[in-house]
Amino acid sequence: MTKKIKISMSGQILIAMILGIIIGLTFKSFSSNLKIVGDIFIKLIQMGIILLVMGQVIEAVGNIDLGQFGRMIRQTVIVFFTSSILAALWGAIMVIIFKPGLGISLKGLSNSGIKAGQSMSFSKVISDFFPSNIFESMSKGSIVQVIVFSIIFGIALSAFCHSTNEFQLLDIIKQFNQVILKMISLIMKIAPIGIFALIASAIGKLGIKVIIPMMKYLVVYGFSTLTYLIFWILCITLVTKLSFVNLIKNMWDMSLMALATTSSAVTFPTELKDAKEKIGIKDKIAQIVLSLGMSLNSNGSAMHMSITIITIAQIYGIQYNLQTYMYIVLLATLASLANAVVPGAALVSLAIVIPQMGLPVESIALFAGVDWFVGMLRTILNVDSDVFSSILVAHKNNGINTELFYKSN
């Protein structure tokens, strides 16, 4: 009996992209008819985005017991937010400097709805964070306003649940989130077909030149991730006085696991074990901070979305002012709170943020072929930044066993 070979979602998407390129180059007139299939796939993803984002953020914040570990959790949230916004900012700076999307013409692709040169004043950026009517924000797809509402609702929910010991509403929200995630997972099963259709139609119109920015984008993204990890390690060693070399050695196994699996969830057991047994973080601190980091701290996701938004804008020849770049950084940071734990999460994340900047959502298909490599970079930065954050919090609370840290080497 022959063993059935199972191909991962990333592998299926990569194969779909290769086939899309071949069909697009070989049957140009036919491939243009496939666009409707890709458009339907994109709409299927988008229809659940608002509910996905709202539910994930409310659950993540609502789960926090602000009373029991108030001081430590406040420290943790500050570190999470600061590191995520710095990751998004660093990604934006790198892509502005190296311009991976520049010099590529996409004439022929749909550009309906593009808000060329969209600019925002600082006061508008701040005021637009806050919704006056959450239902209007949901209907218009204003993700940032939905996230701000969800954070406030989540804080209120946490205070209510832990003060009354009534968790029924939180449990309902968790179950609702599982249903939404299941729906997204079912839709993602047809992702290879949707990506094949979008790539084939794009290649049929533009030729192979449309792939060039992806290689430049991946190099810039990889360089940004590496330099930001080095920055993180330098910060840790300067603040805690721990050995630079020993820190890298103690985190080597979990980093390799993150790269190999492209999954924070799969890496978590190794991450938690090594944080306690190799780095020497006290059990309670490691458990709380790393568990919260799974949903609240996504440096890799924030950087990924920031870099991708600006790359797509460059491809379409759109220039932004400083205030709008800062809005992109904040948008990527807030959207990383709703990082979806489903196969092809990178595509779901991009479907959240790309429309917010007036960019065509079908442009995410261009990045599908490098999804596996993107997953590696996102995951290692997500995982390692969680551990770095736990080290900083542990240092503030005398929670690092330095003897164990050096003994493990």
PDB file of C-alpha atoms in Angstrom, residues 38-219:
ATOM      1  CA  GLY A  38      -9.070  34.865  -7.817  1.00  0.00           C
ATOM      2  CA  ASP A  39     -11.423  37.751  -7.075  1.00  0.00           C
ATOM      3  CA  ILE A  40     -13.963  35.384  -5.491  1.00  0.00           C
ATOM      4  CA  PHE A  41     -11.225  33.861  -3.306  1.00  0.00           C
ATOM      5  CA  ILE A  42     -10.145  37.318  -2.084  1.00  0.00           C
ATOM      6  CA  LYS A  43     -13.743  38.279  -1.257  1.00  0.00           C
ATOM      7  CA  LEU A  44     -14.245  35.037   0.674  1.00  0.00           C
ATOM      8  CA  ILE A  45     -11.241  35.902   2.865  1.00  0.00           C
ATOM      9  CA  GLN A  46     -12.347  39.497   3.333  1.00  0.00           C
ATOM     10  CA  MET A  47     -15.897  38.677   4.416  1.00  0.00           C
ATOM     11  CA  GLY A  48     -14.767  37.300   7.782  1.00  0.00           C
ATOM     12  CA  ILE A  49     -11.872  39.683   8.460  1.00  0.00           C
ATOM     13  CA  ILE A  50     -13.717  42.173  10.709  1.00  0.00           C
ATOM     14  CA  LEU A  51     -15.180  39.419  12.901  1.00  0.00           C
ATOM     15  CA  LEU A  52     -11.813  37.615  13.013  1.00  0.00           C
ATOM     16  CA  VAL A  53      -9.942  40.741  14.139  1.00  0.00           C
ATOM     17  CA  MET A  54     -12.555  41.803  16.691  1.00  0.00           C
ATOM     18  CA  GLY A  55     -12.891  38.355  18.232  1.00  0.00           C
ATOM     19  CA  GLN A  56      -9.162  37.634  18.447  1.00  0.00           C
ATOM     20  CA  VAL A  57      -8.322  40.963  20.117  1.00  0.00           C
ATOM     21  CA  ILE A  58     -11.224  40.789  22.592  1.00  0.00           C
ATOM     22  CA  GLU A  59     -10.278  37.230  23.589  1.00  0.00           C
ATOM     23  CA  ALA A  60      -6.570  38.052  23.961  1.00  0.00           C
ATOM     24  CA  VAL A  61      -7.191  41.121  26.155  1.00  0.00           C
ATOM     25  CA  GLY A  62     -10.171  39.608  27.993  1.00  0.00           C
ATOM     26  CA  ASN A  63      -8.067  36.645  29.122  1.00  0.00           C
ATOM     27  CA  ILE A  64      -5.663  38.875  31.043  1.00  0.00           C
ATOM     28  CA  ASP A  65      -6.145  38.969  34.818  1.00  0.00           C
ATOM     29  CA  LEU A  66      -5.093  42.571  35.477  1.00  0.00           C
ATOM     30  CA  GLY A  67      -5.639  42.229  39.222  1.00  0.00           C
ATOM     31  CA  GLN A  68      -3.527  39.177  40.100  1.00  0.00           C
ATOM     32  CA  PHE A  69      -0.355  40.091  38.236  1.00  0.00           C
ATOM     33  CA  GLY A  70      -1.065  43.755  37.516  1.00  0.00           C
ATOM     34  CA  ARG A  71       2.475  45.190  37.728  1.00  0.00           C
ATOM     35  CA  MET A  72       4.112  42.406  35.758  1.00  0.00           C
ATOM     36  CA  ILE A  73       1.407  42.415  33.083  1.00  0.00           C
ATOM     37  CA  ARG A  74       1.700  46.190  32.667  1.00  0.00           C
ATOM     38  CA  GLN A  75       5.448  45.776  32.158  1.00  0.00           C
ATOM     39  CA  THR A  76       4.819  42.949  29.696  1.00  0.00           C
ATOM     40  CA  VAL A  77       2.283  44.913  27.627  1.00  0.00           C
ATOM     41  CA  ILE A  78       4.620  47.940  27.482  1.00  0.00           C
ATOM     42  CA  VAL A  79       7.494  45.768  26.245  1.00  0.00           C
ATOM     43  CA  PHE A  80       5.238  44.023  23.710  1.00  0.00           C
ATOM     44  CA  PHE A  81       3.849  47.261  22.262  1.00  0.00           C
ATOM     45  CA  THR A  82       7.228  49.001  22.178  1.00  0.00           C
ATOM     46  CA  SER A  83       9.008  46.107  20.480  1.00  0.00           C
ATOM     47  CA  SER A  84       6.217  45.596  17.927  1.00  0.00           C
ATOM     48  CA  ILE A  85       6.048  49.266  16.961  1.00  0.00           C
ATOM     49  CA  LEU A  86       9.861  49.392  16.681  1.00  0.00           C
ATOM     50  CA  ALA A  87       9.773  46.280  14.460  1.00  0.00           C
ATOM     51  CA  ALA A  88       7.175  47.885  12.181  1.00  0.00           C
ATOM     52  CA  LEU A  89       9.163  51.135  12.164  1.00  0.00           C
ATOM     53  CA  TRP A  90      12.435  49.369  11.358  1.00  0.00           C
ATOM     54  CA  GLY A  91      10.776  47.468   8.515  1.00  0.00           C
ATOM     55  CA  ALA A  92       9.354  50.732   7.138  1.00  0.00           C
ATOM     56  CA  ILE A  93      12.766  52.428   7.292  1.00  0.00           C
ATOM     57  CA  MET A  94      14.452  49.526   5.493  1.00  0.00           C
ATOM     58  CA  VAL A  95      11.902  49.393   2.679  1.00  0.00           C
ATOM     59  CA  ILE A  96      11.980  53.192   2.264  1.00  0.00           C
ATOM     60  CA  ILE A  97      15.789  53.079   1.985  1.00  0.00           C
ATOM     61  CA  PHE A  98      16.145  50.054  -0.313  1.00  0.00           C
ATOM     62  CA  LYS A  99      12.886  50.513  -2.303  1.00  0.00           C
ATOM     63  CA  PRO A 100      12.240  46.887  -3.394  1.00  0.00           C
ATOM     64  CA  GLY A 101       9.049  47.856  -5.225  1.00  0.00           C
ATOM     65  CA  LEU A 102      10.520  50.681  -7.278  1.00  0.00           C
ATOM     66  CA  GLY A 103      11.007  50.536 -11.034  1.00  0.00           C
ATOM     67  CA  ILE A 104       8.341  47.931 -11.769  1.00  0.00           C
ATOM     68  CA  SER A 105       5.407  48.951 -13.961  1.00  0.00           C
ATOM     69  CA  LEU A 106       2.092  47.225 -13.356  1.00  0.00           C
ATOM     70  CA  LYS A 107       0.176  48.916 -16.129  1.00  0.00           C
ATOM     71  CA  GLY A 108      -2.549  46.547 -17.174  1.00  0.00           C
ATOM     72  CA  LEU A 109      -3.418  45.291 -13.718  1.00  0.00           C
ATOM     73  CA  SER A 110      -6.578  46.538 -12.049  1.00  0.00           C
ATOM     74  CA  ASN A 111      -5.891  49.700 -10.098  1.00  0.00           C
ATOM     75  CA  SER A 112      -9.441  50.637  -9.230  1.00  0.00           C
ATOM     76  CA  GLY A 113      -9.835  52.238  -5.831  1.00  0.00           C
ATOM     77  CA  ILE A 114      -6.169  53.171  -5.431  1.00  0.00           C
ATOM     78  CA  LYS A 115      -5.836  56.372  -3.456  1.00  0.00           C
ATOM     79  CA  ALA A 116      -2.667  57.671  -5.073  1.00  0.00           C
ATOM     80  CA  GLY A 117      -0.464  59.682  -2.781  1.00  0.00           C
ATOM     81  CA  GLN A 118      -2.823  59.313   0.178  1.00  0.00           C
ATOM     82  CA  SER A 119      -1.651  61.747   2.881  1.00  0.00           C
ATOM     83  CA  MET A 120      -2.824  62.383   6.415  1.00  0.00           C
ATOM     84  CA  SER A 121      -2.255  65.128   8.961  1.00  0.00           C
ATOM     85  CA  PHE A 122      -1.049  64.108  12.420  1.00  0.00           C
ATOM     86  CA  SER A 123      -4.309  65.224  14.061  1.00  0.00           C
ATOM     87  CA  LYS A 124      -6.347  63.174  11.570  1.00  0.00           C
ATOM     88  CA  VAL A 125      -4.166  60.117  12.169  1.00  0.00           C
ATOM     89  CA  ILE A 126      -4.861  60.299  15.908  1.00  0.00           C
ATOM     90  CA  SER A 127      -8.571  61.167  15.702  1.00  0.00           C
ATOM     91  CA  ASP A 128      -9.215  58.426  13.117  1.00  0.00           C
ATOM     92  CA  PHE A 129      -8.121  55.791  15.648  1.00  0.00           C
ATOM     93  CA  PHE A 130     -11.331  56.275  17.640  1.00  0.00           C
ATOM     94  CA  PRO A 131     -14.765  55.201  16.370  1.00  0.00           C
ATOM     95  CA  SER A 132     -17.889  57.230  16.984  1.00  0.00           C
ATOM     96  CA  ASN A 133     -20.078  54.320  15.881  1.00  0.00           C
ATOM     97  CA  ILE A 134     -18.571  50.833  15.994  1.00  0.00           C
ATOM     98  CA  PHE A 135     -21.176  49.422  13.612  1.00  0.00           C
ATOM     99  CA  GLU A 136     -20.332  52.099  11.057  1.00  0.00           C
ATOM    100  CA  SER A 137     -16.625  51.278  11.519  1.00  0.00           C
ATOM    101  CA  MET A 138     -17.366  47.598  10.930  1.00  0.00           C
ATOM    102  CA  SER A 139     -19.445  48.274   7.826  1.00  0.00           C
ATOM    103  CA  LYS A 140     -16.724  50.507   6.372  1.00  0.00           C
ATOM    104  CA  GLY A 141     -13.964  48.027   7.261  1.00  0.00           C
ATOM    105  CA  SER A 142     -12.073  50.535   9.453  1.00  0.00           C
ATOM    106  CA  ILE A 143      -9.730  47.997  11.051  1.00  0.00           C
ATOM    107  CA  VAL A 144      -7.879  50.376  13.375  1.00  0.00           C
ATOM    108  CA  GLN A 145     -11.144  51.658  14.873  1.00  0.00           C
ATOM    109  CA  VAL A 146     -12.383  48.084  15.280  1.00  0.00           C
ATOM    110  CA  ILE A 147      -9.140  47.131  17.072  1.00  0.00           C
ATOM    111  CA  VAL A 148      -9.291  50.157  19.415  1.00  0.00           C
ATOM    112  CA  PHE A 149     -12.910  49.294  20.315  1.00  0.00           C
ATOM    113  CA  SER A 150     -11.940  45.630  20.815  1.00  0.00           C
ATOM    114  CA  ILE A 151      -9.067  46.535  23.162  1.00  0.00           C
ATOM    115  CA  ILE A 152     -11.333  48.728  25.311  1.00  0.00           C
ATOM    116  CA  PHE A 153     -14.101  46.095  25.264  1.00  0.00           C
ATOM    117  CA  GLY A 154     -11.541  43.414  26.162  1.00  0.00           C
ATOM    118  CA  ILE A 155     -10.278  45.426  29.160  1.00  0.00           C
ATOM    119  CA  ALA A 156     -13.852  45.920  30.383  1.00  0.00           C
ATOM    120  CA  LEU A 157     -14.589  42.219  29.823  1.00  0.00           C
ATOM    121  CA  SER A 158     -11.484  41.197  31.782  1.00  0.00           C
ATOM    122  CA  ALA A 159     -12.406  43.485  34.684  1.00  0.00           C
ATOM    123  CA  PHE A 160     -15.982  42.136  34.730  1.00  0.00           C
ATOM    124  CA  CYS A 161     -15.046  38.447  34.482  1.00  0.00           C
ATOM    125  CA  HIS A 162     -12.325  38.502  37.125  1.00  0.00           C
ATOM    126  CA  SER A 163     -14.299  40.675  39.553  1.00  0.00           C
ATOM    127  CA  THR A 164     -17.529  38.640  39.328  1.00  0.00           C
ATOM    128  CA  ASN A 165     -15.987  35.259  38.518  1.00  0.00           C
ATOM    129  CA  GLU A 166     -18.501  35.008  35.654  1.00  0.00           C
ATOM    130  CA  PHE A 167     -16.762  33.833  32.469  1.00  0.00           C
ATOM    131  CA  GLN A 168     -19.723  32.794  30.318  1.00  0.00           C
ATOM    132  CA  LEU A 169     -19.425  35.738  27.893  1.00  0.00           C
ATOM    133  CA  LEU A 170     -15.671  35.205  27.500  1.00  0.00           C
ATOM    134  CA  ASP A 171     -16.292  31.496  26.837  1.00  0.00           C
ATOM    135  CA  ILE A 172     -18.907  32.372  24.187  1.00  0.00           C
ATOM    136  CA  ILE A 173     -16.443  34.736  22.492  1.00  0.00           C
ATOM    137  CA  LYS A 174     -13.789  31.991  22.515  1.00  0.00           C
ATOM    138  CA  GLN A 175     -16.213  29.544  20.900  1.00  0.00           C
ATOM    139  CA  PHE A 176     -17.269  32.178  18.361  1.00  0.00           C
ATOM    140  CA  ASN A 177     -13.594  32.759  17.495  1.00  0.00           C
ATOM    141  CA  GLN A 178     -13.097  29.035  16.958  1.00  0.00           C
ATOM    142  CA  VAL A 179     -15.979  29.032  14.479  1.00  0.00           C
ATOM    143  CA  ILE A 180     -14.572  32.063  12.597  1.00  0.00           C
ATOM    144  CA  LEU A 181     -11.116  30.481  12.503  1.00  0.00           C
ATOM    145  CA  LYS A 182     -12.663  27.264  11.226  1.00  0.00           C
ATOM    146  CA  MET A 183     -14.447  29.234   8.499  1.00  0.00           C
ATOM    147  CA  ILE A 184     -11.190  30.968   7.491  1.00  0.00           C
ATOM    148  CA  SER A 185      -9.397  27.596   7.539  1.00  0.00           C
ATOM    149  CA  LEU A 186     -12.028  26.106   5.207  1.00  0.00           C
ATOM    150  CA  ILE A 187     -11.675  29.072   2.834  1.00  0.00           C
ATOM    151  CA  MET A 188      -7.876  28.736   2.923  1.00  0.00           C
ATOM    152  CA  LYS A 189      -8.195  25.189   1.601  1.00  0.00           C
ATOM    153  CA  ILE A 190      -8.959  26.722  -1.804  1.00  0.00           C
ATOM    154  CA  ALA A 191      -6.093  29.244  -1.471  1.00  0.00           C
ATOM    155  CA  PRO A 192      -3.901  27.390  -4.020  1.00  0.00           C
ATOM    156  CA  ILE A 193      -6.698  27.648  -6.610  1.00  0.00           C
ATOM    157  CA  GLY A 194      -7.283  31.340  -5.883  1.00  0.00           C
ATOM    158  CA  ILE A 195      -3.567  32.152  -5.975  1.00  0.00           C
ATOM    159  CA  PHE A 196      -3.115  30.159  -9.192  1.00  0.00           C
ATOM    160  CA  ALA A 197      -5.904  32.161 -10.835  1.00  0.00           C
ATOM    161  CA  LEU A 198      -4.610  35.542  -9.648  1.00  0.00           C
ATOM    162  CA  ILE A 199      -0.993  34.822 -10.644  1.00  0.00           C
ATOM    163  CA  ALA A 200      -1.951  33.371 -14.036  1.00  0.00           C
ATOM    164  CA  SER A 201      -4.086  36.422 -14.887  1.00  0.00           C
ATOM    165  CA  ALA A 202      -1.378  38.846 -13.696  1.00  0.00           C
ATOM    166  CA  ILE A 203       1.403  37.067 -15.616  1.00  0.00           C
ATOM    167  CA  GLY A 204      -0.824  36.858 -18.680  1.00  0.00           C
ATOM    168  CA  LYS A 205      -1.124  40.658 -18.672  1.00  0.00           C
ATOM    169  CA  LEU A 206       2.327  41.714 -17.483  1.00  0.00           C
ATOM    170  CA  GLY A 207       4.720  38.851 -18.172  1.00  0.00           C
ATOM    171  CA  ILE A 208       7.476  37.515 -15.903  1.00  0.00           C
ATOM    172  CA  LYS A 209       8.613  41.007 -14.828  1.00  0.00           C
ATOM    173  CA  VAL A 210       5.899  41.045 -12.154  1.00  0.00           C
ATOM    174  CA  ILE A 211       7.920  38.455 -10.159  1.00  0.00           C
ATOM    175  CA  ILE A 212      11.072  40.609  -9.931  1.00  0.00           C
ATOM    176  CA  PRO A 213       9.932  42.759  -6.962  1.00  0.00           C
ATOM    177  CA  MET A 214       9.293  39.612  -4.922  1.00  0.00           C
ATOM    178  CA  MET A 215      12.960  38.664  -4.889  1.00  0.00           C
ATOM    179  CA  LYS A 216      14.034  42.182  -3.919  1.00  0.00           C
ATOM    180  CA  TYR A 217      11.276  42.283  -1.296  1.00  0.00           C
ATOM    181  CA  LEU A 218      12.420  38.985   0.261  1.00  0.00           C
ATOM    182  CA  VAL A 219      16.059  40.136   0.489  1.00  0.00           C
TER     183      VAL A 219
END
